[in-house]
Amino acid sequence: MNALQKLQEFLGDPNNQIGKVVDFDATKDSLFPFNFTASNTDLTPEILADTELFSRWVDKQLSEHGATYGIGGYNEHRTIYSRSGHFDTVTEPRRLHLGVDIWGPAGTSIYNFYEAKVHSFEFNDNFGDYGATIILEYQLGELTLFGLYGHLNLASLKDLNEGQIIAAGKQFARFGVKEENGYWPPHLHFQLMFDMEGLRGDYPGVCQFSKRERYLENCPDPTQVLSATFGVTV
């Protein structure tokens, strides 16, 4: 049984209780699926170049659709990374998103979906980067799984220690403002990895399209976990 099969088996067992990542009441709250591919012509270069304009655009979409959060992005080939040289390489720019983004207000609480220990954390302070970042290590039966939480507020890193146990259901972080989150509209980048490949406090959240198969094999779809938060498959 490979890692993905072990994850699916664990998540499919009703005896294994997976908790929420953010507050959400499926009886009254709703989600708006964002599209950040080239087909979304509303996102002009002028909006993407200005974090304040980009943030107002995100807020407007959520307001107009009566949505509590915006969501999406796994395995999405995105144009929005053209706003930052952080994603450019000599041979091929990085544009394929490896996690799920949950867009909402700065200060939004983030909860641990299952007991874990702190693997590592870092303030990745490049324009377009994660900003404040926490990586948790989960033991799901026989499977070791890592969860990356990016674009947090800096207070989330205060008094944190590697190896520290974070209880299931504990509120341990919050969405950061642009000065703390890599200069993005407030949101959470939530990503799963089977192998950290020796990295600490960071792992690529965006890859070159030519490396898509390799990275998606190591980074399973996070919506498998988030369905417990939102009550539906997202």
XYZ file of N, CA and C in Angstrom:
702
model
N 0.859 -1.196 0.000
C 0.000 0.000 0.000
C 0.891 1.241 0.000
N 0.661 2.147 -0.973
C 1.483 3.353 -1.042
C 0.944 4.423 -0.088
N 1.656 5.557 -0.017
C 1.309 6.602 0.942
C -0.094 7.152 0.701
N -0.454 7.388 -0.550
C -1.779 7.929 -0.847
C -2.871 6.959 -0.419
N -2.674 5.683 -0.658
C -3.663 4.681 -0.254
C -3.790 4.624 1.259
N -2.661 4.754 1.968
C -2.700 4.778 3.434
C -3.476 5.987 3.939
N -3.267 7.148 3.296
C -3.993 8.357 3.688
C -5.485 8.180 3.463
N -5.859 7.685 2.306
C -7.275 7.515 1.993
C -7.933 6.496 2.915
N -7.195 5.445 3.263
C -7.730 4.442 4.187
C -7.956 5.048 5.561
N -6.988 5.856 6.024
C -7.119 6.482 7.335
C -8.290 7.451 7.358
N -8.387 8.297 6.352
C -9.455 9.294 6.313
C -10.823 8.647 6.118
N -10.838 7.488 5.493
C -12.104 6.802 5.240
C -12.630 6.006 6.417
N -11.825 5.872 7.464
C -12.230 5.122 8.649
C -12.983 6.053 9.595
N -14.262 5.814 9.846
C -15.047 6.716 10.705
C -14.549 6.778 12.140
N -13.701 5.832 12.543
C -13.138 5.863 13.890
C -12.043 6.912 14.034
N -11.540 7.402 12.919
C -10.492 8.416 12.934
C -11.139 9.790 12.767
N -11.193 10.547 13.823
C -11.900 11.823 13.818
C -11.005 12.945 13.296
N -11.363 13.505 12.157
C -10.643 14.628 11.552
C -11.400 15.907 11.889
N -10.691 16.879 12.430
C -11.335 18.111 12.859
C -11.290 19.211 11.813
N -11.797 20.364 12.202
C -11.866 21.511 11.308
C -10.514 22.205 11.197
N -10.346 22.967 10.132
C -9.169 23.811 9.938
C -9.538 25.282 10.178
N -10.745 25.672 9.790
C -11.270 27.007 10.092
C -12.710 26.852 10.569
N -13.246 27.900 11.192
C -14.652 27.870 11.611
C -15.555 27.922 10.384
N -16.530 27.027 10.344
C -17.465 27.010 9.226
C -18.727 26.285 9.655
N -19.869 26.922 9.413
C -21.167 26.336 9.707
C -21.863 26.076 8.379
N -21.911 24.814 7.985
C -22.457 24.450 6.673
C -23.932 24.810 6.523
N -24.632 25.059 7.653
C -26.054 25.401 7.560
C -26.286 26.853 7.175
N -25.235 27.694 7.337
C -25.440 29.109 7.016
C -24.288 29.743 6.251
N -23.109 29.153 6.315
C -21.952 29.706 5.615
C -21.817 29.100 4.219
N -21.119 29.828 3.347
C -20.926 29.316 1.987
C -19.503 29.604 1.514
N -19.108 28.885 0.466
C -17.778 29.010 -0.121
C -17.893 29.537 -1.539
N -16.895 30.325 -1.935
C -16.823 30.779 -3.324
C -15.569 30.195 -3.965
N -15.708 29.434 -5.045
C -14.530 28.836 -5.690
C -13.812 29.845 -6.579
N -12.632 30.256 -6.172
C -11.845 31.198 -6.971
C -11.171 30.479 -8.135
N -11.026 31.224 -9.211
C -10.322 30.745 -10.402
C -9.180 31.712 -10.688
N -7.949 31.234 -10.536
C -6.796 32.091 -10.768
C -5.987 31.638 -11.984
N -6.667 31.008 -12.935
C -6.019 30.621 -14.185
C -6.130 31.769 -15.185
N -5.529 31.571 -16.351
C -5.554 32.598 -17.394
C -6.963 32.881 -17.896
N -7.905 31.970 -17.649
C -9.274 32.180 -18.116
C -10.000 33.263 -17.322
N -9.468 33.646 -16.165
C -10.071 34.707 -15.360
C -9.491 36.049 -15.809
N -10.154 36.668 -16.748
C -9.657 37.927 -17.321
C -9.984 39.140 -16.456
N -10.758 38.941 -15.373
C -11.039 40.049 -14.449
C -9.793 40.476 -13.688
N -8.896 39.544 -13.490
C -7.672 39.849 -12.743
C -6.639 40.437 -13.687
N -6.627 41.734 -13.746
C -5.716 42.434 -14.652
C -4.322 42.538 -14.031
N -3.300 42.772 -14.844
C -1.950 42.973 -14.306
C -1.892 44.112 -13.290
N -2.733 45.136 -13.479
C -2.751 46.268 -12.554
C -3.239 45.829 -11.163
N -4.255 44.975 -11.115
C -4.767 44.474 -9.837
C -3.726 43.593 -9.162
N -3.121 42.704 -9.931
C -2.150 41.768 -9.364
C -0.901 42.477 -8.848
N -0.569 43.610 -9.450
C 0.655 44.322 -9.072
C 0.513 45.090 -7.766
N -0.711 45.283 -7.306
C -0.974 46.098 -6.122
C -1.734 45.244 -5.107
N -1.100 44.917 -3.994
C -1.726 44.027 -3.014
C -3.027 44.593 -2.472
N -3.094 45.908 -2.302
C -4.332 46.520 -1.802
C -5.466 46.334 -2.808
N -5.187 46.585 -4.094
C -6.206 46.375 -5.130
C -6.616 44.909 -5.204
N -5.633 44.027 -5.129
C -5.893 42.587 -5.174
C -6.776 42.188 -3.988
N -6.485 42.727 -2.819
C -7.271 42.407 -1.623
C -8.705 42.902 -1.759
N -8.874 44.099 -2.302
C -10.229 44.631 -2.487
C -10.997 43.802 -3.509
N -10.282 43.317 -4.529
C -10.929 42.465 -5.538
C -11.411 41.165 -4.906
N -10.575 40.544 -4.065
C -10.965 39.316 -3.370
C -12.170 39.579 -2.472
N -12.119 40.653 -1.679
C -13.217 40.986 -0.769
C -14.518 41.213 -1.534
N -14.411 41.865 -2.688
C -15.606 42.136 -3.499
C -16.240 40.842 -3.986
N -15.423 39.895 -4.434
C -15.959 38.612 -4.898
C -16.685 37.879 -3.773
N -16.083 37.874 -2.596
C -16.718 37.195 -1.470
C -18.026 37.876 -1.093
N -18.022 39.218 -1.071
C -19.221 39.960 -0.693
C -20.344 39.749 -1.709
N -20.008 39.857 -2.980
C -21.032 39.728 -4.026
C -21.652 38.334 -4.058
N -20.894 37.327 -3.627
C -21.404 35.955 -3.656
C -21.865 35.477 -2.284
N -21.879 36.394 -1.302
C -22.336 36.043 0.034
C -21.544 34.924 0.659
N -20.250 34.869 0.367
C -19.409 33.755 0.791
C -18.609 34.102 2.040
N -18.489 33.140 2.929
C -17.670 33.298 4.122
C -16.197 33.223 3.763
N -15.875 32.285 2.878
C -14.495 32.097 2.433
C -14.475 31.871 0.923
N -13.334 32.203 0.330
C -13.031 31.734 -1.005
C -12.144 30.517 -0.881
N -12.182 29.649 -1.877
C -11.409 28.415 -1.768
C -10.982 27.929 -3.143
N -9.917 27.142 -3.168
C -9.518 26.500 -4.409
C -8.026 26.485 -4.622
N -7.640 25.964 -5.759
C -6.262 26.098 -6.181
C -5.444 24.841 -6.343
N -5.889 23.696 -5.808
C -5.036 22.519 -5.914
C -4.893 22.080 -7.366
N -3.649 21.874 -7.786
C -3.334 21.437 -9.152
C -3.829 22.452 -10.181
N -3.839 23.729 -9.788
C -4.300 24.802 -10.681
C -3.093 25.517 -11.281
N -3.101 25.664 -12.595
C -2.022 26.382 -13.284
C -2.390 27.861 -13.274
N -1.679 28.642 -12.451
C -2.108 29.994 -12.126
C -1.260 31.068 -12.807
N -1.946 32.117 -13.215
C -1.255 33.279 -13.760
C -0.839 34.261 -12.668
N -1.419 34.140 -11.470
C -1.197 35.168 -10.449
C 0.253 35.211 -9.963
N 1.014 34.160 -10.202
C 2.393 34.159 -9.708
C 3.326 35.008 -10.561
N 2.809 35.512 -11.653
C 3.613 36.430 -12.465
C 3.862 37.744 -11.724
N 3.117 37.986 -10.626
C 3.268 39.228 -9.857
C 4.572 39.260 -9.064
N 5.236 38.119 -8.930
C 6.433 38.054 -8.100
C 7.557 37.296 -8.791
N 8.739 37.886 -8.782
C 9.914 37.219 -9.319
C 10.321 36.006 -8.507
N 9.734 35.851 -7.323
C 10.032 34.707 -6.462
C 9.722 33.386 -7.174
N 8.805 33.418 -8.126
C 8.376 32.193 -8.798
C 9.020 31.999 -10.168
N 9.933 32.872 -10.523
C 10.612 32.763 -11.819
C 11.920 32.006 -11.677
N 12.227 31.195 -12.675
C 13.511 30.516 -12.746
C 14.087 30.752 -14.132
N 15.322 30.389 -14.321
C 15.981 30.629 -15.602
C 15.312 29.837 -16.716
N 14.934 28.600 -16.435
C 14.409 27.730 -17.487
C 12.893 27.777 -17.645
N 12.169 27.786 -16.523
C 10.704 27.693 -16.580
C 10.116 28.268 -15.303
N 9.165 29.208 -15.404
C 8.575 29.779 -14.189
C 7.727 28.747 -13.442
N 7.598 28.942 -12.134
C 6.735 28.084 -11.327
C 5.327 28.670 -11.327
N 4.356 27.859 -11.725
C 2.987 28.353 -11.829
C 1.941 27.349 -11.326
N 2.322 26.089 -11.073
C 1.337 25.070 -10.686
C 1.209 25.012 -9.169
N 0.000 25.271 -8.674
C -0.253 25.376 -7.237
C -0.442 23.985 -6.621
N 0.212 23.741 -5.481
C 0.243 22.411 -4.885
C -0.608 22.288 -3.620
N -1.228 23.370 -3.200
C -2.070 23.329 -2.008
C -3.458 23.851 -2.303
N -4.213 24.056 -1.245
C -5.531 24.696 -1.330
C -5.458 26.006 -0.561
N -5.999 27.060 -1.142
C -6.067 28.354 -0.475
C -7.462 28.567 0.090
N -7.508 29.087 1.319
C -8.770 29.506 1.935
C -8.658 31.008 2.152
N -9.450 31.786 1.415
C -9.374 33.243 1.439
C -10.406 33.790 2.404
N -9.966 34.670 3.294
C -10.867 35.265 4.273
C -10.168 36.387 5.012
N -10.795 36.951 6.034
C -10.241 38.127 6.719
C -8.953 37.827 7.483
N -8.065 38.799 7.543
C -6.901 38.703 8.420
C -7.384 38.472 9.843
N -6.672 37.637 10.581
C -7.070 37.308 11.943
C -7.944 36.077 12.048
N -8.375 35.515 10.913
C -9.192 34.302 10.935
C -8.450 33.184 11.671
N -9.135 32.510 12.578
C -8.527 31.440 13.373
C -8.285 30.184 12.541
N -7.165 29.525 12.814
C -6.795 28.265 12.167
C -6.650 27.212 13.256
N -7.260 26.040 13.031
C -7.275 24.971 14.009
C -6.512 23.750 13.482
N -6.000 22.951 14.410
C -5.303 21.731 14.043
C -6.312 20.602 13.858
N -6.309 19.966 12.690
C -7.334 18.972 12.374
C -7.090 17.616 13.039
N -5.862 17.394 13.565
C -5.524 16.124 14.204
C -4.266 16.372 15.039
N -4.104 15.636 16.104
C -2.920 15.856 16.936
C -1.637 15.771 16.112
N -0.712 16.669 16.385
C 0.524 16.726 15.608
C 1.627 17.322 16.465
N 2.849 17.244 15.957
C 3.953 17.953 16.596
C 4.514 18.964 15.607
N 5.107 20.010 16.134
C 5.691 21.037 15.283
C 6.958 20.472 14.636
N 6.934 20.384 13.321
C 8.126 19.936 12.582
C 9.118 21.083 12.458
N 8.627 22.257 12.032
C 9.482 23.419 11.810
C 8.611 24.630 11.532
N 9.232 25.813 11.558
C 8.512 27.049 11.263
C 9.517 28.096 10.827
N 9.013 29.111 10.085
C 9.913 30.114 9.530
C 9.110 31.324 9.081
N 9.777 32.471 9.063
C 9.202 33.665 8.438
C 9.854 33.800 7.065
N 9.166 33.317 6.043
C 9.673 33.331 4.667
C 9.287 34.668 4.028
N 10.134 35.658 4.258
C 9.769 37.055 4.013
C 10.233 37.574 2.648
N 9.902 36.857 1.579
C 10.090 37.367 0.220
C 8.744 37.842 -0.305
N 8.763 38.812 -1.211
C 7.513 39.249 -1.831
C 6.906 38.072 -2.597
N 5.686 37.698 -2.250
C 5.016 36.582 -2.888
C 5.241 35.250 -2.210
N 6.079 35.218 -1.166
C 6.375 33.979 -0.451
C 5.282 33.702 0.586
N 5.530 32.697 1.447
C 4.549 32.302 2.464
C 4.419 33.286 3.614
N 5.421 34.129 3.828
C 5.425 34.884 5.074
C 5.586 33.923 6.238
N 4.865 34.175 7.333
C 4.944 33.294 8.502
C 4.384 31.915 8.151
N 5.147 30.879 8.474
C 4.849 29.513 8.032
C 5.058 28.523 9.169
N 4.118 27.592 9.325
C 4.261 26.502 10.297
C 4.051 25.179 9.572
N 4.921 24.217 9.855
C 4.775 22.872 9.309
C 4.579 21.906 10.475
N 3.458 21.195 10.461
C 3.142 20.217 11.493
C 3.354 18.804 10.956
N 3.752 17.914 11.849
C 3.986 16.517 11.492
C 2.922 15.643 12.151
N 2.198 14.898 11.329
C 1.103 14.050 11.792
C 1.488 12.583 11.687
N 1.029 11.793 12.635
C 1.163 10.342 12.540
C -0.237 9.769 12.418
N -0.589 9.387 11.213
C -1.922 8.867 10.929
C -1.806 7.358 10.741
N -1.951 6.634 11.829
C -1.714 5.197 11.767
C -0.258 4.942 11.416
N -0.024 4.215 10.343
C 1.339 3.915 9.905
C 1.916 5.012 9.021
N 1.121 6.020 8.710
C 1.535 7.060 7.764
C 2.005 8.319 8.485
N 3.177 8.808 8.101
C 3.633 10.128 8.540
C 3.265 11.134 7.457
N 2.579 12.192 7.850
C 2.102 13.213 6.927
C 2.475 14.583 7.482
N 2.841 15.488 6.592
C 3.197 16.847 6.996
C 2.148 17.823 6.462
N 1.792 18.806 7.295
C 0.863 19.845 6.880
C 1.540 21.192 6.926
N 1.517 21.908 5.814
C 2.107 23.242 5.749
C 0.998 24.277 5.822
N 1.166 25.224 6.747
C 0.225 26.324 6.928
C 0.985 27.614 6.636
N 0.652 28.277 5.535
C 1.369 29.462 5.114
C 0.512 30.705 5.083
N 1.166 31.882 5.094
C 0.534 33.200 5.080
C -0.115 33.531 6.420
N 0.552 33.116 7.489
C 0.044 33.326 8.846
C 0.461 34.692 9.389
N -0.085 35.049 10.555
C 0.418 36.246 11.219
C 1.666 35.875 12.030
N 2.515 36.843 12.260
C 3.779 36.577 12.957
C 3.560 36.102 14.391
N 2.471 36.523 15.006
C 2.184 36.094 16.372
C 2.027 34.576 16.458
N 1.677 33.937 15.348
C 1.520 32.481 15.328
C 2.837 31.764 15.610
N 3.963 32.428 15.337
C 5.271 31.810 15.534
C 5.831 32.047 16.933
N 5.203 32.948 17.679
C 5.723 33.312 18.997
C 5.626 32.132 19.955
N 6.692 31.882 20.695
C 6.755 30.826 21.715
C 6.551 29.429 21.141
N 6.742 29.271 19.829
C 6.619 27.964 19.191
C 7.969 27.240 19.283
N 7.936 25.926 19.463
C 9.165 25.135 19.543
C 9.027 23.878 18.701
N 10.095 23.505 18.023
C 10.084 22.258 17.271
C 9.879 21.091 18.234
N 9.041 20.148 17.824
C 8.716 19.008 18.674
C 7.542 19.248 19.595
N 7.094 20.488 19.705
C 5.946 20.835 20.559
C 4.693 20.126 20.051
N 3.904 19.583 20.951
C 2.667 18.901 20.573
C 1.536 19.924 20.448
N 0.837 19.856 19.327
C -0.345 20.689 19.085
C -1.556 19.763 19.113
N -2.412 19.936 20.083
C -3.547 19.036 20.262
C -4.541 19.161 19.114
N -5.267 18.093 18.867
C -6.348 18.129 17.890
C -7.378 19.163 18.326
N -7.809 19.986 17.400
C -8.827 20.995 17.692
C -8.295 22.295 18.243
N -6.992 22.355 18.515
C -6.426 23.576 19.098
C -6.311 24.673 18.044
N -6.703 25.896 18.424
C -6.476 27.067 17.573
C -5.021 27.479 17.777
N -4.211 27.378 16.717
C -2.775 27.578 16.869
C -2.197 28.661 15.963
N -3.017 29.224 15.074
C -2.511 30.238 14.151
C -3.670 31.079 13.637
N -3.316 32.180 12.953
C -4.317 33.055 12.341
C -3.816 33.539 10.985
N -4.754 33.926 10.114
C -4.400 34.532 8.834
C -3.643 35.836 9.104
N -2.599 36.086 8.317
C -1.820 37.298 8.493
C -2.203 38.424 7.554
N -1.837 39.637 7.926
C -1.963 40.790 7.026
C -0.802 40.746 6.038
N -0.859 41.605 5.025
C 0.104 41.522 3.933
C 1.557 41.640 4.375
N 1.816 42.461 5.382
C 3.190 42.649 5.847
C 3.755 41.393 6.511
N 2.878 40.463 6.877
C 3.300 39.233 7.550
C 3.182 38.004 6.661
N 2.404 38.105 5.587
C 2.029 36.902 4.832
C 2.627 36.829 3.425
N 3.681 37.610 3.162
C 4.286 37.574 1.834
C 3.665 38.558 0.863
N 2.892 39.511 1.380
C 2.219 40.541 0.563
C 1.179 39.941 -0.376
N 0.253 39.189 0.245
C -0.918 38.645 -0.436
C -2.182 39.146 0.257
N -3.324 39.111 -0.414
C -4.583 39.272 0.310
C -4.653 38.182 1.383
N -5.255 38.465 2.536
C -5.265 37.473 3.616
C -5.870 36.140 3.186
N -5.146 35.075 3.475
C -5.637 33.726 3.206
C -4.709 32.718 3.858
N -5.156 31.470 3.885
C -4.339 30.357 4.350
C -3.971 29.483 3.161
N -2.673 29.213 3.010
C -2.216 28.182 2.077
C -2.070 26.905 2.890
N -2.864 25.887 2.562
C -2.877 24.622 3.286
C -2.411 23.528 2.331
N -1.337 22.854 2.705
C -0.717 21.875 1.807
C -0.277 20.657 2.595
N -0.406 19.494 1.980
C 0.023 18.237 2.583
C 1.211 17.677 1.815
N 2.151 17.066 2.550
C 3.316 16.440 1.942
C 3.588 15.114 2.634
N 3.959 14.106 1.861
C 4.394 12.836 2.436
C 5.865 12.899 2.857
N 6.655 13.674 2.146
C 8.105 13.741 2.374
C 8.538 15.203 2.334
N 9.209 15.660 3.384
C 9.693 17.039 3.419
C 10.990 17.224 2.632
N 11.573 16.134 2.186
C 12.773 16.178 1.339
C 13.891 16.988 1.989
N 14.001 16.866 3.309
C 15.077 17.521 4.031
C 14.863 18.995 4.323
N 13.743 19.569 3.919
C 13.488 20.993 4.116
C 12.875 21.253 5.494
N 13.070 22.475 5.977
C 12.512 22.871 7.261
C 11.954 24.293 7.147
N 10.744 24.480 7.659
C 10.129 25.803 7.643
C 9.662 26.261 6.281
N 9.774 25.396 5.294
C 9.448 25.783 3.921
C 9.340 24.516 3.076
N 8.489 24.572 2.071
C 8.408 23.538 1.043
C 7.708 24.189 -0.138
N 8.133 23.897 -1.379
C 7.484 24.562 -2.520
C 5.971 24.383 -2.511
N 5.266 25.509 -2.640
C 3.817 25.476 -2.773
C 3.385 25.656 -4.209
N 4.375 25.941 -5.056
C 4.152 26.158 -6.485
C 5.329 25.516 -7.211
N 5.045 24.746 -8.256
C 6.131 24.081 -8.974
C 6.070 24.395 -10.463
N 7.136 24.056 -11.160
C 7.154 24.142 -12.618
C 6.200 23.085 -13.182
N 5.502 23.434 -14.238
C 4.518 22.503 -14.794
C 5.179 21.214 -15.263
N 6.422 21.302 -15.737
C 7.130 20.107 -16.208
C 7.417 19.130 -15.070
N 7.343 19.616 -13.797
C 7.590 18.758 -12.640
C 6.302 18.399 -11.912
N 5.184 18.637 -12.569
C 3.865 18.434 -11.982
C 3.682 17.035 -11.409
N 4.008 16.000 -12.151
C 3.755 14.634 -11.715
C 4.534 14.308 -10.443
N 5.791 14.712 -10.391
C 6.621 14.417 -9.218
C 6.072 15.095 -7.971
N 5.711 16.378 -8.097
C 5.257 17.101 -6.917
C 3.855 16.676 -6.480
N 2.969 16.394 -7.414
C 1.622 15.977 -7.024
C 1.645 14.607 -6.354
N 2.614 13.782 -6.710
C 2.744 12.480 -6.052
C 3.114 12.646 -4.583
N 3.899 13.683 -4.280
C 4.301 13.932 -2.896
C 3.323 14.822 -2.143
N 2.488 15.561 -2.867
C 1.561 16.526 -2.262
C 0.130 16.146 -2.611
N -0.516 15.305 -1.791
C -1.879 14.866 -2.101
C -2.883 16.008 -1.976
N -4.040 15.802 -2.548
C -5.105 16.811 -2.546
C -5.570 17.100 -1.112
N -5.397 18.320 -0.618
C -5.799 18.644 0.769
C -7.301 18.664 0.987
N -8.087 18.674 -0.073
C -9.536 18.704 0.118
C -10.028 17.420 0.789
N -9.217 16.378 0.757
C -9.580 15.142 1.459
C -9.688 15.396 2.959
N -8.863 16.305 3.473
C -8.914 16.693 4.886
C -9.946 17.800 5.100
N -10.011 18.737 4.172
C -10.889 19.901 4.346
C -12.372 19.559 4.261
N -12.717 18.417 3.720
C -14.133 18.045 3.660
C -14.722 17.932 5.061
N -13.866 17.641 6.058
C -14.339 17.579 7.440
C -14.683 18.977 7.964
N -14.016 19.995 7.433
C -14.272 21.379 7.840
C -15.557 21.893 7.218
N -15.710 21.662 5.919
C -16.774 22.325 5.176
C -18.010 21.448 4.980
N -17.924 20.186 5.398
C -19.103 19.322 5.346
C -19.435 18.829 3.952
N -18.618 19.211 2.977
C -18.824 18.799 1.595
C -17.446 18.587 0.973
N -17.411 17.907 -0.155
C -16.160 17.799 -0.910
C -15.913 19.116 -1.612
N -14.743 19.727 -1.386
C -14.464 21.063 -1.933
C -13.426 20.974 -3.041
